[in-house]
Coordinates of C-alpha atoms in Angstrom, one line a residue:
M1 CA 23.5 -8.6 48.1
K2 CA 24.3 -11.2 45.5
Y3 CA 21.2 -12.9 45.6
F4 CA 19.6 -9.6 45.9
S5 CA 20.4 -9.1 42.9
I6 CA 19.8 -11.9 41.2
T7 CA 16.3 -11.4 42.3
I8 CA 16.1 -8.5 41.0
F9 CA 17.3 -9.4 37.8
I10 CA 14.0 -12.2 37.9
L11 CA 11.7 -9.5 38.3
L12 CA 12.5 -7.3 35.9
L13 CA 12.7 -10.2 33.6
A14 CA 9.2 -11.4 34.8
H15 CA 8.1 -8.3 34.1
S16 CA 9.4 -7.8 30.4
V17 CA 8.2 -11.3 29.7
K18 CA 4.4 -10.5 31.2
T19 CA 4.4 -7.0 28.9
R20 CA 5.2 -8.6 25.7
A21 CA 2.5 -11.8 26.6
N22 CA 0.4 -9.1 26.3
D23 CA 1.4 -6.7 24.0
L24 CA 0.1 -7.6 20.4
D25 CA 3.3 -5.8 19.0
F26 CA 6.1 -8.4 20.6
Y27 CA 6.5 -9.4 16.6
K28 CA 6.7 -6.0 14.8
Y29 CA 7.9 -6.2 12.0
H30 CA 5.2 -7.5 8.8
I31 CA 4.4 -8.4 5.0
G32 CA 0.8 -8.3 4.2
L33 CA -1.4 -7.4 0.7
K34 CA -3.2 -4.5 0.2
T35 CA -6.0 -3.4 -2.2
S36 CA -6.6 0.6 -3.0
Y37 CA -9.7 2.3 -4.6
L38 CA -7.6 5.2 -6.6
S39 CA -9.2 8.5 -7.4
V40 CA -7.7 9.8 -11.0
N41 CA -7.5 13.5 -11.6
N42 CA -6.6 12.9 -15.5
K43 CA -7.9 16.3 -17.0
T44 CA -6.0 19.9 -18.0
N45 CA -6.9 23.1 -18.3
N46 CA -6.3 22.0 -22.0
P47 CA -8.6 19.7 -23.5
E48 CA -6.5 18.3 -26.3
Q49 CA -4.4 17.1 -23.5
N50 CA -6.4 15.4 -21.6
L51 CA -5.9 11.4 -21.0
L52 CA -9.4 10.3 -21.5
L53 CA -9.7 8.2 -18.4
E54 CA -11.8 6.7 -16.3
D55 CA -11.7 8.6 -13.0
F56 CA -11.1 6.1 -10.4
G57 CA -8.6 2.5 -10.5
V58 CA -7.8 -0.3 -8.4
S59 CA -4.7 -1.8 -7.4
L60 CA -3.4 -4.7 -5.7
G61 CA -0.1 -4.9 -3.8
A62 CA 1.8 -6.4 -1.1
F63 CA 3.8 -4.4 1.8
Y64 CA 6.6 -4.1 4.4
S65 CA 5.9 -2.7 7.5
G66 CA 8.0 -2.5 11.0
Q67 CA 7.3 -0.7 14.2
Y68 CA 9.4 2.0 16.3
E69 CA 9.0 1.5 20.0
S70 CA 4.8 2.6 21.0
F71 CA 4.6 5.6 19.1
G72 CA 6.2 5.2 15.5
L73 CA 5.1 3.5 12.4
F74 CA 7.6 2.7 8.7
S75 CA 5.7 1.1 5.4
A76 CA 7.3 0.1 2.2
G77 CA 5.6 -1.4 -0.7
I78 CA 4.8 -2.0 -4.0
D79 CA 1.2 -1.4 -6.2
F80 CA -0.1 -2.7 -9.4
I81 CA -2.4 -0.7 -11.1
Y82 CA -5.5 -0.8 -13.2
I83 CA -7.3 1.9 -14.7
E84 CA -9.9 1.1 -17.6
D85 CA -9.3 3.4 -20.6
K86 CA -12.0 6.1 -22.4
L87 CA -10.9 6.5 -25.7
P88 CA -8.5 2.8 -26.4
F89 CA -6.6 1.3 -28.9
S90 CA -7.4 -2.0 -30.9
E91 CA -4.6 -3.9 -32.0
S92 CA -4.6 -7.6 -33.4
V93 CA -3.2 -10.2 -30.7
R94 CA -2.1 -13.8 -31.0
N95 CA -2.9 -16.6 -28.3
E96 CA 0.2 -17.8 -27.7
F97 CA -1.1 -21.3 -27.2
T98 CA -3.7 -21.6 -30.1
G99 CA -2.1 -19.1 -32.4
E100 CA -6.0 -17.8 -33.2
L101 CA -5.8 -14.1 -33.6
S102 CA -8.4 -11.7 -32.1
E103 CA -8.6 -7.4 -31.6
K104 CA -7.6 -6.6 -28.3
E105 CA -8.6 -3.4 -26.7
S106 CA -5.5 -1.4 -24.5
S107 CA -6.1 -0.3 -21.0
I108 CA -4.3 1.5 -18.2
F109 CA -1.5 -0.5 -16.3
G110 CA 1.4 0.0 -14.1
K111 CA 3.1 -0.3 -10.9
A112 CA 3.8 2.7 -7.8
I113 CA 6.5 1.9 -5.3
Y114 CA 6.2 3.3 -1.8
V115 CA 7.4 4.4 1.3
E116 CA 6.6 6.4 4.3
A117 CA 6.4 7.0 7.9
G118 CA 4.4 7.9 11.0
V119 CA 3.0 8.4 14.2
F120 CA 0.1 6.2 16.3
T121 CA -1.4 6.0 19.4
S122 CA -2.8 2.7 20.8
F123 CA -6.1 1.6 22.8
L124 CA -8.1 -0.7 24.3
Y125 CA -6.9 -4.5 25.8
Q126 CA -3.2 -5.4 24.3
N127 CA -3.0 -2.1 22.2
A128 CA -5.1 -4.2 19.7
L129 CA -6.7 -0.9 18.2
Q130 CA -4.6 1.9 16.6
F131 CA -4.9 5.2 15.6
G132 CA -2.2 7.4 13.3
V133 CA -1.3 9.1 10.2
L134 CA 1.6 8.5 8.1
G135 CA 3.0 10.6 5.7
G136 CA 4.9 9.3 2.5
Y137 CA 6.9 9.7 -1.0
Q138 CA 5.0 7.5 -4.1
Y139 CA 6.2 6.8 -7.4
N140 CA 4.2 6.1 -10.5
D141 CA 4.9 4.2 -13.9
L142 CA 2.1 4.0 -15.5
T143 CA 1.3 3.4 -19.1
R144 CA -1.6 2.7 -21.9
T145 CA -0.9 -0.6 -23.6
I146 CA -2.5 -4.4 -24.2
L147 CA -1.8 -6.6 -21.5
R148 CA 0.0 -9.7 -22.8
C149 CA 1.4 -8.4 -25.9
E150 CA 4.9 -7.5 -26.1
Q151 CA 4.9 -5.8 -29.3
C152 CA 1.7 -3.9 -29.1
T153 CA 1.6 0.2 -29.0
E154 CA 2.6 1.2 -25.3
Q155 CA 2.4 4.9 -24.5
D156 CA 4.2 6.1 -21.2
L157 CA 1.5 8.2 -18.8
Y158 CA 3.9 10.9 -17.4
Q159 CA 1.2 12.3 -16.2
F160 CA 1.4 10.6 -13.5
E161 CA 3.5 13.0 -11.5
N162 CA 5.5 11.3 -8.5
S163 CA 3.9 12.6 -5.1
T164 CA 4.1 13.0 -1.8
Y165 CA 0.7 12.2 0.3
V166 CA -0.6 12.1 3.8
K167 CA -2.5 9.1 5.0
P168 CA -4.1 8.4 8.2
F169 CA -5.6 5.5 8.9
I170 CA -7.4 3.4 11.8
K171 CA -6.1 -0.5 12.4
Y172 CA -7.2 -3.4 13.9
K173 CA -5.5 -6.7 15.5
F174 CA -6.7 -9.4 16.4
T175 CA -3.8 -11.7 16.9
A176 CA 0.5 -10.9 16.9
R177 CA 0.1 -12.4 13.0
L178 CA -3.1 -10.6 11.9
S179 CA -4.6 -7.4 11.6
V180 CA -6.4 -5.1 9.5
Q181 CA -6.0 -1.6 8.6
F182 CA -8.2 1.2 6.7
A183 CA -6.2 4.4 5.6
Y184 CA -7.5 7.0 3.3
S185 CA -4.4 9.1 1.2
H186 CA -4.8 12.6 -0.2
Y187 CA -1.5 13.3 -2.8
F188 CA -0.5 16.3 -3.0
N189 CA -0.2 16.6 -6.8
D190 CA -1.6 18.7 -9.4
M191 CA -2.5 15.6 -11.9
G192 CA -2.3 12.0 -11.5
F193 CA -4.2 9.8 -7.9
D194 CA -5.7 12.7 -6.3
D195 CA -6.9 10.3 -3.4
A196 CA -7.4 7.0 -2.4
I197 CA -9.1 4.4 -0.2
S198 CA -7.0 1.5 1.0
L199 CA -7.4 -2.0 3.0
Q200 CA -4.5 -3.5 4.1
I201 CA -4.4 -7.0 5.9
T202 CA -1.5 -8.4 7.6
L203 CA -0.5 -12.0 7.4
V204 CA 3.4 -12.5 8.0
K205 CA 5.5 -11.5 11.2
F206 CA 8.7 -11.9 12.2

């Protein structure tokens, strides 16, 4: 009986190792980079309150993600955002190194912090292909200002509302370390960001 129990244990262990070796999700926690193209809704029924921004922005950020069992995902991250200003103000800015003064125009800079969770299903050999959907919440902090100017005018853009969103995605895992994800996000708010298309690359596993 003792030897039978040991044999069963060895067989179960071998099966577990084989399953993990054939599954790219063996390492389930990752850090990576994300870039997005953002659709901006900056118009109101009152033209005097319009923000006079471009209708799109771009972002670059980093994220942490994890997988729960074989169906659940969660992620948290921060994005740094740039939007062009349609009606910029100008100020004289002194170069830190040369001391020379030059005229610089304002743009829209800021950050977004988000958390999200959802479900997915896997396909292909080693579960390399995933389809899924995430739901999340995003905190926005954007300012109309001149980059690298400590004493220049700043205008906080409270019109960029914090928002919930839904994000369907498709993801392909080349290895346990490297994966690429394309996603579309739709934000549920009246003003701020409407939609986004994002590319997410996983670089580090642990």
